[in-house]
Amino acid sequence: MDVLIVGAGSMGTWFGDAVDARVSFADLDRDAATAAANAVGGDVAALEAETTYDVVCLAVPMTHVTDAIADQAERAERAIVDVSGVMEPAIAAMARHAPDLERVSLHPLFAPERAPGSIAVVRDRSGPVTDELLAGLEARGNALLETTAAEHDEAMESVQSAAHAAVLSFALAAESVPSGFETPIYRGLRRLAEQVTGGTPRVYADIQATFDGADAVADAAAEIAAADADELESLYREAAAGWQEHRAEGREDDTGGDTE
């Protein structure tokens, strides 16, 4: 099986290393494509060419995935997949531009350096090629989380957009404190702030542009800031009840890191 990976960033490089196939990388930055190919033992391909492959994988930023699918779908002979992180637009674009091909959207729920981990999977039109790819990912120790595009994108409003907004808000609002004053909660938030601010700013900007969630965090913070003591106790109890329900439904999971 030969696979063209469009996008030679960290996620494209991860995919090229994780699949058992002959891989080629195409990217606007040819040096990046060369680095990715060298890292996984693949080849470099032209971004605009008529050469076709069994599989085309779009590993581009989520804000560009629909355009990339439109541009590259004709180069896929049997299957088209993406690892962009947004599923509803990607699935719709693949169905529109590759209606006769196998189509799968993947979202690794971890940073590539923390692989293996959980991978959200939407099999829009499965078949032997994509089944083989997914089996290979599973054999590498990844856990496949079967979902729908709508369920995934709705979850990302909390998992990514709201979570990132909350951590970045803390990072912007908090001031350094003298040694010895840290509490366990402060230290935990500080570690999260260091992790988030050590990532790639454009990735976080793309997530906020794609998924709702930040407004809800802002509204909650404003409500807390304006609350008197009794109202704050009520908000506290509301939050506690919500997370007790969360735990009772068994929705807690540790995927080993964020996707940045």
C-alpha positions as a LaTeX table, in Angstrom:
\begin{tabular}{lrrr}
\hline
Residue & $x$ (\AA) & $y$ (\AA) & $z$ (\AA) \\
\hline
Met1 & 0.00 & 0.00 & 0.00 \\
Asp2 & 1.33 & 3.45 & $-0.88$ \\
Val3 & 0.17 & 6.52 & 1.04 \\
Leu4 & 0.51 & 10.19 & 0.21 \\
Ile5 & 0.55 & 12.36 & 3.33 \\
Val6 & $-0.28$ & 15.97 & 2.60 \\
Gly7 & 1.18 & 17.98 & 5.44 \\
Ala8 & 4.60 & 17.24 & 6.92 \\
Gly9 & 4.13 & 18.63 & 10.41 \\
Ser10 & 4.26 & 16.62 & 13.62 \\
Met11 & 0.93 & 14.87 & 13.05 \\
Gly12 & 1.70 & 13.97 & 9.43 \\
Thr13 & 5.07 & 12.62 & 10.51 \\
Trp14 & 3.41 & 10.61 & 13.28 \\
Phe15 & 0.95 & 9.07 & 10.79 \\
Gly16 & 3.73 & 8.21 & 8.37 \\
Asp17 & 5.61 & 6.42 & 11.13 \\
Ala18 & 2.52 & 4.71 & 12.55 \\
Val19 & 1.19 & 3.06 & 9.38 \\
Asp20 & 2.65 & 0.00 & 7.70 \\
Ala21 & 2.90 & 1.39 & 4.17 \\
Arg22 & 5.14 & 3.13 & 1.68 \\
Val23 & 4.69 & 6.80 & 2.50 \\
Ser24 & 5.40 & 10.01 & 0.63 \\
Phe25 & 5.11 & 13.53 & 2.00 \\
Ala26 & 3.93 & 16.64 & 0.18 \\
Asp27 & 4.01 & 20.06 & 1.80 \\
Leu28 & 4.18 & 23.73 & 0.85 \\
Asp29 & 7.48 & 23.67 & 2.72 \\
Arg30 & 9.57 & 21.16 & 0.78 \\
Asp31 & 12.23 & 21.18 & 3.49 \\
Ala32 & 9.56 & 20.05 & 5.98 \\
Ala33 & 8.52 & 17.27 & 3.60 \\
Thr34 & 12.14 & 16.17 & 3.29 \\
Ala35 & 12.59 & 16.16 & 7.08 \\
Ala36 & 9.44 & 14.09 & 7.58 \\
Ala37 & 10.45 & 11.64 & 4.86 \\
Asn38 & 13.92 & 11.25 & 6.39 \\
Ala39 & 12.41 & 10.71 & 9.83 \\
Val40 & 10.23 & 7.76 & 8.78 \\
Gly41 & 12.05 & 6.39 & 5.75 \\
Gly42 & 9.61 & 7.80 & 3.21 \\
Asp43 & 9.79 & 9.83 & 0.02 \\
Val44 & 9.07 & 13.42 & $-0.97$ \\
Ala45 & 6.25 & 14.11 & $-3.43$ \\
Ala46 & 5.16 & 17.20 & $-5.30$ \\
Leu47 & 2.21 & 19.03 & $-3.79$ \\
Glu48 & 0.70 & 19.61 & $-7.23$ \\
Ala49 & 1.03 & 16.56 & $-9.44$ \\
Glu50 & $-1.03$ & 13.90 & $-11.17$ \\
Thr51 & 0.66 & 10.96 & $-9.42$ \\
Thr52 & $-1.90$ & 8.83 & $-7.61$ \\
Tyr53 & $-1.69$ & 6.69 & $-4.47$ \\
Asp54 & $-3.75$ & 3.99 & $-2.82$ \\
Val55 & $-4.45$ & 6.36 & 0.07 \\
Val56 & $-4.26$ & 10.11 & 0.51 \\
Cys57 & $-4.06$ & 11.37 & 4.08 \\
Leu58 & $-4.67$ & 15.05 & 4.84 \\
Ala59 & $-2.55$ & 16.12 & 7.82 \\
Val60 & $-3.10$ & 19.85 & 7.48 \\
Pro61 & $-4.41$ & 22.45 & 9.96 \\
Met62 & $-8.12$ & 22.07 & 10.61 \\
Thr63 & $-8.90$ & 25.47 & 9.13 \\
His64 & $-7.47$ & 24.28 & 5.77 \\
Val65 & $-8.62$ & 20.67 & 5.61 \\
Thr66 & $-11.66$ & 21.15 & 3.37 \\
Asp67 & $-9.62$ & 23.02 & 0.75 \\
Ala68 & $-6.88$ & 20.41 & 0.93 \\
Ile69 & $-9.38$ & 17.61 & 0.40 \\
Ala70 & $-10.80$ & 19.38 & $-2.65$ \\
Asp71 & $-7.29$ & 19.85 & $-4.07$ \\
Gln72 & $-5.94$ & 16.36 & $-3.36$ \\
Ala73 & $-8.90$ & 13.95 & $-3.56$ \\
Glu74 & $-8.26$ & 13.05 & $-7.20$ \\
Arg75 & $-4.87$ & 11.65 & $-6.24$ \\
Ala76 & $-6.48$ & 8.92 & $-4.11$ \\
Glu77 & $-7.27$ & 5.63 & $-5.85$ \\
Arg78 & $-8.84$ & 3.64 & $-3.01$ \\
Ala79 & $-9.18$ & 5.68 & 0.19 \\
Ile80 & $-8.93$ & 9.16 & 1.65 \\
Val81 & $-8.40$ & 9.92 & 5.33 \\
Asp82 & $-7.59$ & 12.93 & 7.47 \\
Val83 & $-5.97$ & 13.63 & 10.84 \\
Ser84 & $-6.87$ & 17.32 & 11.02 \\
Gly85 & $-8.83$ & 17.22 & 14.28 \\
Val86 & $-12.20$ & 18.48 & 13.02 \\
Met87 & $-14.54$ & 15.85 & 11.61 \\
Glu88 & $-17.86$ & 17.18 & 10.33 \\
Pro89 & $-16.35$ & 19.51 & 7.67 \\
Ala90 & $-13.71$ & 16.93 & 6.75 \\
Ile91 & $-16.20$ & 14.09 & 6.33 \\
Ala92 & $-18.53$ & 16.31 & 4.28 \\
Ala93 & $-15.67$ & 17.38 & 1.99 \\
Met94 & $-14.47$ & 13.81 & 1.50 \\
Ala95 & $-17.97$ & 12.63 & 0.64 \\
Arg96 & $-18.31$ & 15.46 & $-1.85$ \\
His97 & $-14.94$ & 15.08 & $-3.57$ \\
Ala98 & $-14.35$ & 11.32 & $-3.17$ \\
Pro99 & $-17.82$ & 9.73 & $-3.15$ \\
Asp100 & $-16.64$ & 6.34 & $-4.44$ \\
Leu101 & $-13.65$ & 5.93 & $-2.12$ \\
Glu102 & $-13.25$ & 4.62 & 1.40 \\
Arg103 & $-13.38$ & 7.57 & 3.80 \\
Val104 & $-12.19$ & 7.77 & 7.40 \\
Ser105 & $-11.53$ & 10.70 & 9.71 \\
Leu106 & $-9.06$ & 10.25 & 12.56 \\
His107 & $-8.20$ & 12.44 & 15.53 \\
Pro108 & $-5.29$ & 11.25 & 17.70 \\
Leu109 & $-6.19$ & 12.52 & 21.17 \\
Phe110 & $-2.56$ & 12.97 & 22.15 \\
Ala111 & 0.53 & 14.87 & 21.12 \\
Pro112 & 2.63 & 12.79 & 18.69 \\
Glu113 & 5.50 & 12.53 & 21.17 \\
Arg114 & 3.10 & 10.84 & 23.63 \\
Ala115 & 2.01 & 8.10 & 21.24 \\
Pro116 & 0.45 & 5.60 & 21.45 \\
Gly117 & $-2.90$ & 6.75 & 22.80 \\
Ser118 & $-6.60$ & 7.03 & 22.02 \\
Ile119 & $-7.62$ & 7.84 & 18.44 \\
Ala120 & $-11.14$ & 9.04 & 17.67 \\
Val121 & $-12.33$ & 7.30 & 14.48 \\
Val122 & $-15.23$ & 8.01 & 12.13 \\
Arg123 & $-15.64$ & 5.38 & 9.41 \\
Asp124 & $-17.78$ & 7.25 & 6.91 \\
Arg125 & $-17.23$ & 4.61 & 4.20 \\
Ser126 & $-15.04$ & 1.80 & 5.42 \\
Gly127 & $-13.45$ & $-1.01$ & 3.45 \\
Pro128 & $-10.40$ & $-3.27$ & 3.27 \\
Val129 & $-7.84$ & $-0.47$ & 2.84 \\
Thr130 & $-8.94$ & 1.67 & 5.76 \\
Asp131 & $-9.58$ & $-1.45$ & 7.86 \\
Glu132 & $-5.94$ & $-2.43$ & 7.28 \\
Leu133 & $-4.73$ & 1.05 & 8.21 \\
Leu134 & $-6.76$ & 1.08 & 11.41 \\
Ala135 & $-5.67$ & $-2.42$ & 12.34 \\
Gly136 & $-2.08$ & $-1.28$ & 11.96 \\
Leu137 & $-2.65$ & 1.70 & 14.23 \\
Glu138 & $-4.26$ & $-0.57$ & 16.80 \\
Ala139 & $-1.37$ & $-3.01$ & 16.58 \\
Arg140 & 0.96 & $-0.13$ & 17.49 \\
Gly141 & $-0.78$ & 0.14 & 20.85 \\
Asn142 & $-3.37$ & 2.80 & 20.00 \\
Ala143 & $-6.95$ & 2.47 & 21.25 \\
Leu144 & $-9.57$ & 3.22 & 18.59 \\
Leu145 & $-12.52$ & 5.25 & 19.85 \\
Glu146 & $-15.37$ & 4.75 & 17.37 \\
Thr147 & $-17.59$ & 7.83 & 17.22 \\
Thr148 & $-19.59$ & 10.07 & 14.91 \\
Ala149 & $-18.43$ & 13.33 & 13.42 \\
Ala150 & $-21.09$ & 15.29 & 15.29 \\
Glu151 & $-20.32$ & 13.64 & 18.63 \\
His152 & $-16.60$ & 14.27 & 18.19 \\
Asp153 & $-16.91$ & 17.92 & 17.23 \\
Glu154 & $-19.33$ & 18.62 & 20.07 \\
Ala155 & $-16.93$ & 16.98 & 22.54 \\
Met156 & $-14.06$ & 19.13 & 21.29 \\
Glu157 & $-15.95$ & 22.23 & 22.44 \\
Ser158 & $-15.19$ & 21.11 & 26.01 \\
Val159 & $-12.11$ & 18.94 & 25.54 \\
Gln160 & $-10.19$ & 21.53 & 23.56 \\
Ser161 & $-11.82$ & 24.94 & 23.16 \\
Ala162 & $-13.15$ & 25.42 & 26.71 \\
Ala163 & $-10.20$ & 23.66 & 28.36 \\
His164 & $-7.63$ & 25.71 & 26.47 \\
Ala165 & $-9.52$ & 28.95 & 27.08 \\
Ala166 & $-9.64$ & 28.25 & 30.82 \\
Val167 & $-5.93$ & 27.43 & 31.06 \\
Leu168 & $-4.85$ & 30.36 & 28.90 \\
Ser169 & $-7.07$ & 32.68 & 30.93 \\
Phe170 & $-5.34$ & 31.52 & 34.11 \\
Ala171 & $-1.94$ & 31.94 & 32.45 \\
Leu172 & $-2.81$ & 35.54 & 31.51 \\
Ala173 & $-4.48$ & 36.47 & 34.80 \\
Ala174 & $-2.19$ & 34.82 & 37.35 \\
Glu175 & 0.89 & 36.54 & 38.71 \\
Ser176 & 4.00 & 34.88 & 40.06 \\
Val177 & 3.98 & 34.29 & 43.81 \\
Pro178 & 6.83 & 33.99 & 46.29 \\
Ser179 & 8.26 & 30.54 & 46.80 \\
Gly180 & 6.32 & 28.54 & 49.33 \\
Phe181 & 2.94 & 30.09 & 48.63 \\
Glu182 & 1.87 & 27.57 & 45.97 \\
Thr183 & $-1.08$ & 25.34 & 46.76 \\
Pro184 & $-1.62$ & 21.96 & 45.04 \\
Ile185 & $-4.32$ & 23.51 & 42.81 \\
Tyr186 & $-2.08$ & 26.41 & 41.84 \\
Arg187 & 0.80 & 24.07 & 41.06 \\
Gly188 & $-1.49$ & 21.93 & 38.92 \\
Leu189 & $-2.73$ & 24.94 & 36.98 \\
Arg190 & 0.81 & 26.23 & 36.61 \\
Arg191 & 1.90 & 22.93 & 35.06 \\
Leu192 & $-1.04$ & 23.07 & 32.65 \\
Ala193 & $-0.23$ & 26.68 & 31.76 \\
Glu194 & 3.39 & 25.74 & 31.07 \\
Gln195 & 2.26 & 22.83 & 28.89 \\
Val196 & $-0.20$ & 24.91 & 26.87 \\
Thr197 & 2.07 & 27.93 & 26.43 \\
Gly198 & 4.88 & 25.63 & 25.34 \\
Gly199 & 2.87 & 24.54 & 22.30 \\
Thr200 & 2.29 & 26.09 & 18.88 \\
Pro201 & 0.17 & 29.27 & 19.07 \\
Arg202 & $-1.41$ & 28.74 & 15.64 \\
Val203 & $-2.76$ & 25.34 & 16.69 \\
Tyr204 & $-4.59$ & 26.89 & 19.63 \\
Ala205 & $-5.85$ & 29.73 & 17.46 \\
Asp206 & $-7.22$ & 27.26 & 14.92 \\
Ile207 & $-9.02$ & 25.32 & 17.66 \\
Gln208 & $-10.68$ & 28.49 & 18.97 \\
Ala209 & $-11.67$ & 29.48 & 15.43 \\
Thr210 & $-13.19$ & 26.03 & 14.78 \\
Phe211 & $-14.95$ & 25.05 & 18.01 \\
Asp212 & $-17.21$ & 26.96 & 20.39 \\
Gly213 & $-16.42$ & 26.81 & 24.09 \\
Ala214 & $-14.42$ & 29.88 & 25.04 \\
Asp215 & $-17.53$ & 32.04 & 25.39 \\
Ala216 & $-18.97$ & 29.63 & 27.94 \\
Val217 & $-15.76$ & 29.88 & 29.98 \\
Ala218 & $-15.87$ & 33.68 & 29.81 \\
Asp219 & $-19.53$ & 33.74 & 30.86 \\
Ala220 & $-18.82$ & 31.42 & 33.80 \\
Ala221 & $-15.85$ & 33.51 & 34.94 \\
Ala222 & $-17.93$ & 36.69 & 34.74 \\
Glu223 & $-20.71$ & 35.03 & 36.75 \\
Ile224 & $-18.22$ & 33.98 & 39.43 \\
Ala225 & $-16.65$ & 37.44 & 39.57 \\
Ala226 & $-20.05$ & 39.10 & 40.03 \\
Ala227 & $-21.44$ & 36.60 & 42.56 \\
Asp228 & $-21.90$ & 37.37 & 46.24 \\
Ala229 & $-21.06$ & 34.74 & 48.86 \\
Asp230 & $-24.40$ & 32.94 & 48.70 \\
Glu231 & $-24.43$ & 32.94 & 44.89 \\
Leu232 & $-20.88$ & 31.64 & 44.81 \\
Glu233 & $-21.81$ & 28.77 & 47.12 \\
Ser234 & $-24.66$ & 27.93 & 44.77 \\
Leu235 & $-22.36$ & 28.00 & 41.74 \\
Tyr236 & $-19.88$ & 25.80 & 43.60 \\
Arg237 & $-22.59$ & 23.23 & 44.37 \\
Glu238 & $-23.78$ & 23.33 & 40.75 \\
Ala239 & $-20.26$ & 22.64 & 39.51 \\
Ala240 & $-19.72$ & 19.87 & 42.06 \\
Ala241 & $-22.97$ & 18.17 & 41.08 \\
Gly242 & $-22.06$ & 18.34 & 37.41 \\
Trp243 & $-18.70$ & 16.65 & 37.96 \\
Gln244 & $-20.19$ & 14.02 & 40.26 \\
Glu245 & $-22.51$ & 13.12 & 37.39 \\
His246 & $-19.53$ & 13.08 & 35.05 \\
Arg247 & $-17.71$ & 10.58 & 37.27 \\
Ala248 & $-20.84$ & 8.46 & 37.78 \\
Glu249 & $-21.27$ & 8.07 & 34.03 \\
Gly250 & $-17.69$ & 6.85 & 33.72 \\
Arg251 & $-16.66$ & 9.51 & 31.25 \\
Glu252 & $-13.25$ & 10.16 & 32.78 \\
Asp253 & $-10.31$ & 9.17 & 30.64 \\
Asp254 & $-6.62$ & 9.92 & 30.44 \\
Thr255 & $-5.49$ & 9.98 & 26.84 \\
Gly256 & $-1.92$ & 10.81 & 27.77 \\
Gly257 & $-1.87$ & 14.40 & 26.62 \\
Asp258 & $-3.32$ & 16.97 & 24.35 \\
Thr259 & $-3.17$ & 16.99 & 20.57 \\
Glu260 & $-0.76$ & 19.87 & 20.26 \\
\hline
\end{tabular}
